[in-house]
């Protein structure tokens, strides 16, 4: 599996803000938006392009546009924070949605929403989620995409854990990973260590819905 570590100083500075327990919801959201933009920028680096002539005020230059813009698929709820950063970089991208909640007892994903095109053959997909912990949610989402014919999938995660990366590598699913760092472990509650806590809670406040 191809893994791209985005260790640019500005990306690491935003990651530090996300990790800091003193960052409130508004500070966390701002840093997440900045980091999401940087990660999508890097994830799109090798997308195929089409070149064409474009007229400037003083001449003709070679223009460039994406040949086939990816569909952006956030894993709700934390992945919602990465839609606007992704669309700011790729404004002509479409957006799909996958809703997966984590059962706090079993640590397994519980699906509740699926809004995707029925056929993703030859369609690049960026699946976005701030955290890759156990890999359970992402693997579930990747299988949904693969079942629709997707073979060009990039997972864009702000922070990853080694167990989740290993799970992706051993899954056999068609995915590459773009992330800022890979933390070494998970705790007994399946949170990334040192990580940044619960990304959804830090973005939007504690959940009020029991599974």
PDB file of C-alpha atoms in Angstrom, residues 14-209:
ATOM      1  CA  UNK A  14      -1.654  22.564  12.658  1.00  0.00           C
ATOM      2  CA  UNK A  15      -1.393  18.996  13.929  1.00  0.00           C
ATOM      3  CA  UNK A  16       0.154  20.322  17.138  1.00  0.00           C
ATOM      4  CA  UNK A  17      -2.867  22.591  17.652  1.00  0.00           C
ATOM      5  CA  UNK A  18      -5.178  19.620  17.127  1.00  0.00           C
ATOM      6  CA  UNK A  19      -3.275  17.551  19.676  1.00  0.00           C
ATOM      7  CA  UNK A  20      -3.250  20.309  22.320  1.00  0.00           C
ATOM      8  CA  UNK A  21      -5.918  19.624  24.953  1.00  0.00           C
ATOM      9  CA  UNK A  22      -6.282  23.382  25.476  1.00  0.00           C
ATOM     10  CA  UNK A  23      -7.642  23.925  21.938  1.00  0.00           C
ATOM     11  CA  UNK A  24     -11.373  24.620  22.175  1.00  0.00           C
ATOM     12  CA  UNK A  25     -13.911  23.687  19.483  1.00  0.00           C
ATOM     13  CA  UNK A  26     -13.390  26.836  17.403  1.00  0.00           C
ATOM     14  CA  UNK A  27      -9.587  26.637  17.507  1.00  0.00           C
ATOM     15  CA  UNK A  28      -9.716  22.914  16.728  1.00  0.00           C
ATOM     16  CA  UNK A  29     -12.066  23.455  13.761  1.00  0.00           C
ATOM     17  CA  UNK A  30      -9.856  26.177  12.288  1.00  0.00           C
ATOM     18  CA  UNK A  31      -6.712  24.049  12.532  1.00  0.00           C
ATOM     19  CA  UNK A  32      -8.566  21.036  11.111  1.00  0.00           C
ATOM     20  CA  UNK A  33      -9.738  23.085   8.122  1.00  0.00           C
ATOM     21  CA  UNK A  34      -6.198  24.263   7.399  1.00  0.00           C
ATOM     22  CA  UNK A  35      -4.720  20.789   7.734  1.00  0.00           C
ATOM     23  CA  UNK A  36      -7.488  19.232   5.656  1.00  0.00           C
ATOM     24  CA  UNK A  37      -6.724  21.678   2.844  1.00  0.00           C
ATOM     25  CA  UNK A  38      -3.026  20.783   2.929  1.00  0.00           C
ATOM     26  CA  UNK A  39      -3.717  17.039   2.874  1.00  0.00           C
ATOM     27  CA  UNK A  40      -6.159  17.235  -0.037  1.00  0.00           C
ATOM     28  CA  UNK A  41      -3.630  19.383  -1.913  1.00  0.00           C
ATOM     29  CA  UNK A  42      -1.037  16.609  -1.533  1.00  0.00           C
ATOM     30  CA  UNK A  43      -3.529  13.829  -2.255  1.00  0.00           C
ATOM     31  CA  UNK A  44      -4.381  15.466  -5.589  1.00  0.00           C
ATOM     32  CA  UNK A  45      -0.757  15.861  -6.682  1.00  0.00           C
ATOM     33  CA  UNK A  46      -0.759  12.905  -9.100  1.00  0.00           C
ATOM     34  CA  UNK A  47      -4.301  13.166 -10.472  1.00  0.00           C
ATOM     35  CA  UNK A  48      -4.386  13.056 -14.297  1.00  0.00           C
ATOM     36  CA  UNK A  49      -4.816  16.436 -15.989  1.00  0.00           C
ATOM     37  CA  UNK A  50      -5.908  17.828 -19.343  1.00  0.00           C
ATOM     38  CA  UNK A  51      -3.976  20.699 -20.933  1.00  0.00           C
ATOM     39  CA  UNK A  52      -5.576  23.348 -23.129  1.00  0.00           C
ATOM     40  CA  UNK A  53      -4.937  26.836 -24.443  1.00  0.00           C
ATOM     41  CA  UNK A  54      -6.167  29.732 -22.341  1.00  0.00           C
ATOM     42  CA  UNK A  55      -6.077  33.410 -23.360  1.00  0.00           C
ATOM     43  CA  UNK A  56      -4.512  35.888 -20.955  1.00  0.00           C
ATOM     44  CA  UNK A  57      -4.795  39.710 -21.240  1.00  0.00           C
ATOM     45  CA  UNK A  58      -1.519  39.713 -23.189  1.00  0.00           C
ATOM     46  CA  UNK A  59      -1.233  36.363 -24.916  1.00  0.00           C
ATOM     47  CA  UNK A  60      -1.953  32.629 -24.884  1.00  0.00           C
ATOM     48  CA  UNK A  61      -0.796  30.242 -22.147  1.00  0.00           C
ATOM     49  CA  UNK A  62      -1.134  26.543 -21.504  1.00  0.00           C
ATOM     50  CA  UNK A  63      -3.946  25.864 -19.068  1.00  0.00           C
ATOM     51  CA  UNK A  64      -4.487  22.815 -16.876  1.00  0.00           C
ATOM     52  CA  UNK A  65      -7.558  21.186 -15.347  1.00  0.00           C
ATOM     53  CA  UNK A  66      -8.253  17.849 -13.704  1.00  0.00           C
ATOM     54  CA  UNK A  67      -9.155  15.195 -16.243  1.00  0.00           C
ATOM     55  CA  UNK A  68     -11.600  13.463 -13.902  1.00  0.00           C
ATOM     56  CA  UNK A  69     -12.163  15.203 -10.554  1.00  0.00           C
ATOM     57  CA  UNK A  70     -12.491  12.798  -7.618  1.00  0.00           C
ATOM     58  CA  UNK A  71     -15.672  12.302  -5.655  1.00  0.00           C
ATOM     59  CA  UNK A  72     -15.163  13.365  -2.024  1.00  0.00           C
ATOM     60  CA  UNK A  73     -16.632  10.928   0.502  1.00  0.00           C
ATOM     61  CA  UNK A  74     -16.543  11.939   4.176  1.00  0.00           C
ATOM     62  CA  UNK A  75     -17.198   9.410   6.919  1.00  0.00           C
ATOM     63  CA  UNK A  76     -19.777  11.169   9.083  1.00  0.00           C
ATOM     64  CA  UNK A  77     -19.542  12.750  11.543  1.00  0.00           C
ATOM     65  CA  UNK A  78     -15.939  13.876  11.947  1.00  0.00           C
ATOM     66  CA  UNK A  79     -15.305  13.602   8.201  1.00  0.00           C
ATOM     67  CA  UNK A  80     -17.772  16.429   7.592  1.00  0.00           C
ATOM     68  CA  UNK A  81     -15.056  18.841   8.711  1.00  0.00           C
ATOM     69  CA  UNK A  82     -13.008  17.939   5.642  1.00  0.00           C
ATOM     70  CA  UNK A  83     -15.657  18.616   2.964  1.00  0.00           C
ATOM     71  CA  UNK A  84     -15.148  22.367   2.704  1.00  0.00           C
ATOM     72  CA  UNK A  85     -11.321  22.122   2.671  1.00  0.00           C
ATOM     73  CA  UNK A  86     -11.585  19.499  -0.073  1.00  0.00           C
ATOM     74  CA  UNK A  87     -14.020  21.562  -2.153  1.00  0.00           C
ATOM     75  CA  UNK A  88     -11.883  24.678  -1.734  1.00  0.00           C
ATOM     76  CA  UNK A  89      -9.108  22.760  -3.500  1.00  0.00           C
ATOM     77  CA  UNK A  90     -11.323  20.820  -5.952  1.00  0.00           C
ATOM     78  CA  UNK A  91     -14.467  22.933  -6.478  1.00  0.00           C
ATOM     79  CA  UNK A  92     -15.798  20.732  -9.294  1.00  0.00           C
ATOM     80  CA  UNK A  93     -15.703  17.573  -7.174  1.00  0.00           C
ATOM     81  CA  UNK A  94     -18.905  15.743  -6.289  1.00  0.00           C
ATOM     82  CA  UNK A  95     -19.628  14.663  -2.718  1.00  0.00           C
ATOM     83  CA  UNK A  96     -20.968  11.369  -1.367  1.00  0.00           C
ATOM     84  CA  UNK A  97     -21.619  10.413   2.243  1.00  0.00           C
ATOM     85  CA  UNK A  98     -21.056   7.391   4.464  1.00  0.00           C
ATOM     86  CA  UNK A  99     -22.402   7.445   8.018  1.00  0.00           C
ATOM     87  CA  UNK A 100     -20.656   5.195  10.527  1.00  0.00           C
ATOM     88  CA  UNK A 101     -20.880   5.541  14.302  1.00  0.00           C
ATOM     89  CA  UNK A 102     -18.557   3.804  16.753  1.00  0.00           C
ATOM     90  CA  UNK A 103     -20.118   1.464  19.294  1.00  0.00           C
ATOM     91  CA  UNK A 104     -18.223   2.447  22.451  1.00  0.00           C
ATOM     92  CA  UNK A 105     -18.575  -1.074  23.904  1.00  0.00           C
ATOM     93  CA  UNK A 106     -17.410  -3.143  20.943  1.00  0.00           C
ATOM     94  CA  UNK A 107     -15.390  -0.379  19.190  1.00  0.00           C
ATOM     95  CA  UNK A 108     -16.975  -1.599  15.932  1.00  0.00           C
ATOM     96  CA  UNK A 109     -18.521   0.697  13.291  1.00  0.00           C
ATOM     97  CA  UNK A 110     -22.310   0.854  13.087  1.00  0.00           C
ATOM     98  CA  UNK A 111     -23.544   1.998   9.627  1.00  0.00           C
ATOM     99  CA  UNK A 112     -26.522   4.364   9.422  1.00  0.00           C
ATOM    100  CA  UNK A 113     -26.160   6.276   6.127  1.00  0.00           C
ATOM    101  CA  UNK A 114     -25.020   5.484   2.602  1.00  0.00           C
ATOM    102  CA  UNK A 115     -25.342   8.125  -0.143  1.00  0.00           C
ATOM    103  CA  UNK A 116     -23.105   7.120  -3.053  1.00  0.00           C
ATOM    104  CA  UNK A 117     -23.310   6.696  -6.829  1.00  0.00           C
ATOM    105  CA  UNK A 118     -24.261   3.138  -7.750  1.00  0.00           C
ATOM    106  CA  UNK A 119     -21.304   2.833 -10.154  1.00  0.00           C
ATOM    107  CA  UNK A 120     -17.839   4.132  -9.240  1.00  0.00           C
ATOM    108  CA  UNK A 121     -15.963   2.330 -12.009  1.00  0.00           C
ATOM    109  CA  UNK A 122     -13.052   4.500 -13.260  1.00  0.00           C
ATOM    110  CA  UNK A 123     -13.991   7.198 -10.749  1.00  0.00           C
ATOM    111  CA  UNK A 124     -11.241   8.466  -8.397  1.00  0.00           C
ATOM    112  CA  UNK A 125     -12.463   8.662  -4.807  1.00  0.00           C
ATOM    113  CA  UNK A 126     -11.046  10.629  -1.868  1.00  0.00           C
ATOM    114  CA  UNK A 127     -12.454   9.205   1.346  1.00  0.00           C
ATOM    115  CA  UNK A 128     -11.851  11.712   4.140  1.00  0.00           C
ATOM    116  CA  UNK A 129     -11.830  11.144   7.891  1.00  0.00           C
ATOM    117  CA  UNK A 130      -9.666  12.962  10.449  1.00  0.00           C
ATOM    118  CA  UNK A 131      -8.560   9.791  12.245  1.00  0.00           C
ATOM    119  CA  UNK A 132      -7.507   6.266  11.282  1.00  0.00           C
ATOM    120  CA  UNK A 133      -7.515   4.326  14.572  1.00  0.00           C
ATOM    121  CA  UNK A 134      -8.426   0.616  14.419  1.00  0.00           C
ATOM    122  CA  UNK A 135      -9.289   0.939  10.752  1.00  0.00           C
ATOM    123  CA  UNK A 136     -12.744  -0.588  11.291  1.00  0.00           C
ATOM    124  CA  UNK A 137     -14.766   2.373  10.014  1.00  0.00           C
ATOM    125  CA  UNK A 138     -12.470   3.033   7.089  1.00  0.00           C
ATOM    126  CA  UNK A 139     -12.421  -0.634   6.033  1.00  0.00           C
ATOM    127  CA  UNK A 140     -16.212  -0.731   6.167  1.00  0.00           C
ATOM    128  CA  UNK A 141     -16.381   2.390   3.999  1.00  0.00           C
ATOM    129  CA  UNK A 142     -13.737   1.096   1.588  1.00  0.00           C
ATOM    130  CA  UNK A 143     -15.704  -2.117   1.084  1.00  0.00           C
ATOM    131  CA  UNK A 144     -18.811  -0.104   0.207  1.00  0.00           C
ATOM    132  CA  UNK A 145     -16.794   1.807  -2.392  1.00  0.00           C
ATOM    133  CA  UNK A 146     -15.135  -1.318  -3.794  1.00  0.00           C
ATOM    134  CA  UNK A 147     -18.546  -3.015  -4.084  1.00  0.00           C
ATOM    135  CA  UNK A 148     -19.525  -0.166  -6.434  1.00  0.00           C
ATOM    136  CA  UNK A 149     -16.489  -0.723  -8.643  1.00  0.00           C
ATOM    137  CA  UNK A 150     -14.063   1.824  -7.168  1.00  0.00           C
ATOM    138  CA  UNK A 151     -10.427   0.870  -7.739  1.00  0.00           C
ATOM    139  CA  UNK A 152      -8.751   4.289  -7.348  1.00  0.00           C
ATOM    140  CA  UNK A 153      -9.310   5.225  -3.701  1.00  0.00           C
ATOM    141  CA  UNK A 154      -7.254   7.620  -1.576  1.00  0.00           C
ATOM    142  CA  UNK A 155      -7.862   7.732   2.170  1.00  0.00           C
ATOM    143  CA  UNK A 156      -7.071  11.189   3.544  1.00  0.00           C
ATOM    144  CA  UNK A 157      -6.621  11.135   7.336  1.00  0.00           C
ATOM    145  CA  UNK A 158      -5.123  13.849   9.504  1.00  0.00           C
ATOM    146  CA  UNK A 159      -3.686  11.383  12.002  1.00  0.00           C
ATOM    147  CA  UNK A 160      -3.258   7.603  11.847  1.00  0.00           C
ATOM    148  CA  UNK A 161      -2.356   4.776  14.207  1.00  0.00           C
ATOM    149  CA  UNK A 162      -0.096   1.907  13.253  1.00  0.00           C
ATOM    150  CA  UNK A 163      -2.756  -0.775  13.950  1.00  0.00           C
ATOM    151  CA  UNK A 164      -5.136   0.955  11.553  1.00  0.00           C
ATOM    152  CA  UNK A 165      -2.453   1.317   8.892  1.00  0.00           C
ATOM    153  CA  UNK A 166      -1.655  -2.388   9.264  1.00  0.00           C
ATOM    154  CA  UNK A 167      -5.346  -3.244   8.893  1.00  0.00           C
ATOM    155  CA  UNK A 168      -5.515  -1.294   5.630  1.00  0.00           C
ATOM    156  CA  UNK A 169      -2.357  -2.920   4.296  1.00  0.00           C
ATOM    157  CA  UNK A 170      -3.658  -6.419   5.028  1.00  0.00           C
ATOM    158  CA  UNK A 171      -7.178  -5.790   3.720  1.00  0.00           C
ATOM    159  CA  UNK A 172      -6.371  -6.268   0.049  1.00  0.00           C
ATOM    160  CA  UNK A 173      -8.639  -3.312  -0.792  1.00  0.00           C
ATOM    161  CA  UNK A 174      -7.489  -0.760  -3.427  1.00  0.00           C
ATOM    162  CA  UNK A 175      -6.397   2.184  -1.286  1.00  0.00           C
ATOM    163  CA  UNK A 176      -3.511   4.580  -0.764  1.00  0.00           C
ATOM    164  CA  UNK A 177      -3.122   6.620   2.421  1.00  0.00           C
ATOM    165  CA  UNK A 178      -2.309  10.316   2.802  1.00  0.00           C
ATOM    166  CA  UNK A 179      -1.740  11.364   6.417  1.00  0.00           C
ATOM    167  CA  UNK A 180       0.313  13.727   8.552  1.00  0.00           C
ATOM    168  CA  UNK A 181       1.703  11.142  10.964  1.00  0.00           C
ATOM    169  CA  UNK A 182       1.403   7.554  12.168  1.00  0.00           C
ATOM    170  CA  UNK A 183       1.166   7.237  15.956  1.00  0.00           C
ATOM    171  CA  UNK A 184       2.389   3.956  17.459  1.00  0.00           C
ATOM    172  CA  UNK A 185      -0.560   2.531  19.347  1.00  0.00           C
ATOM    173  CA  UNK A 186      -4.139   2.523  20.628  1.00  0.00           C
ATOM    174  CA  UNK A 187      -5.284   2.487  24.251  1.00  0.00           C
ATOM    175  CA  UNK A 188      -7.810   0.082  25.777  1.00  0.00           C
ATOM    176  CA  UNK A 189     -10.652   2.279  24.483  1.00  0.00           C
ATOM    177  CA  UNK A 190      -9.243   2.125  20.929  1.00  0.00           C
ATOM    178  CA  UNK A 191      -8.203   5.785  20.924  1.00  0.00           C
ATOM    179  CA  UNK A 192      -4.972   6.768  19.172  1.00  0.00           C
ATOM    180  CA  UNK A 193      -2.035   7.379  21.547  1.00  0.00           C
ATOM    181  CA  UNK A 194      -0.823  10.078  21.833  1.00  0.00           C
ATOM    182  CA  UNK A 195      -3.462  11.083  19.273  1.00  0.00           C
ATOM    183  CA  UNK A 196      -5.782  14.022  19.816  1.00  0.00           C
ATOM    184  CA  UNK A 197      -8.791  12.579  21.624  1.00  0.00           C
ATOM    185  CA  UNK A 198     -12.189  12.159  19.949  1.00  0.00           C
ATOM    186  CA  UNK A 199     -12.102  14.258  16.764  1.00  0.00           C
ATOM    187  CA  UNK A 200     -15.893  14.422  16.468  1.00  0.00           C
ATOM    188  CA  UNK A 201     -16.338  15.660  20.035  1.00  0.00           C
ATOM    189  CA  UNK A 202     -13.555  18.205  19.650  1.00  0.00           C
ATOM    190  CA  UNK A 203     -15.055  19.486  16.414  1.00  0.00           C
ATOM    191  CA  UNK A 204     -18.727  19.551  17.334  1.00  0.00           C
ATOM    192  CA  UNK A 205     -19.145  18.779  21.044  1.00  0.00           C
ATOM    193  CA  UNK A 206     -20.091  15.502  22.771  1.00  0.00           C
ATOM    194  CA  UNK A 207     -22.548  13.142  21.085  1.00  0.00           C
ATOM    195  CA  UNK A 208     -26.047  13.098  22.505  1.00  0.00           C
ATOM    196  CA  UNK A 209     -27.203   9.935  20.730  1.00  0.00           C
TER     197      UNK A 209
END
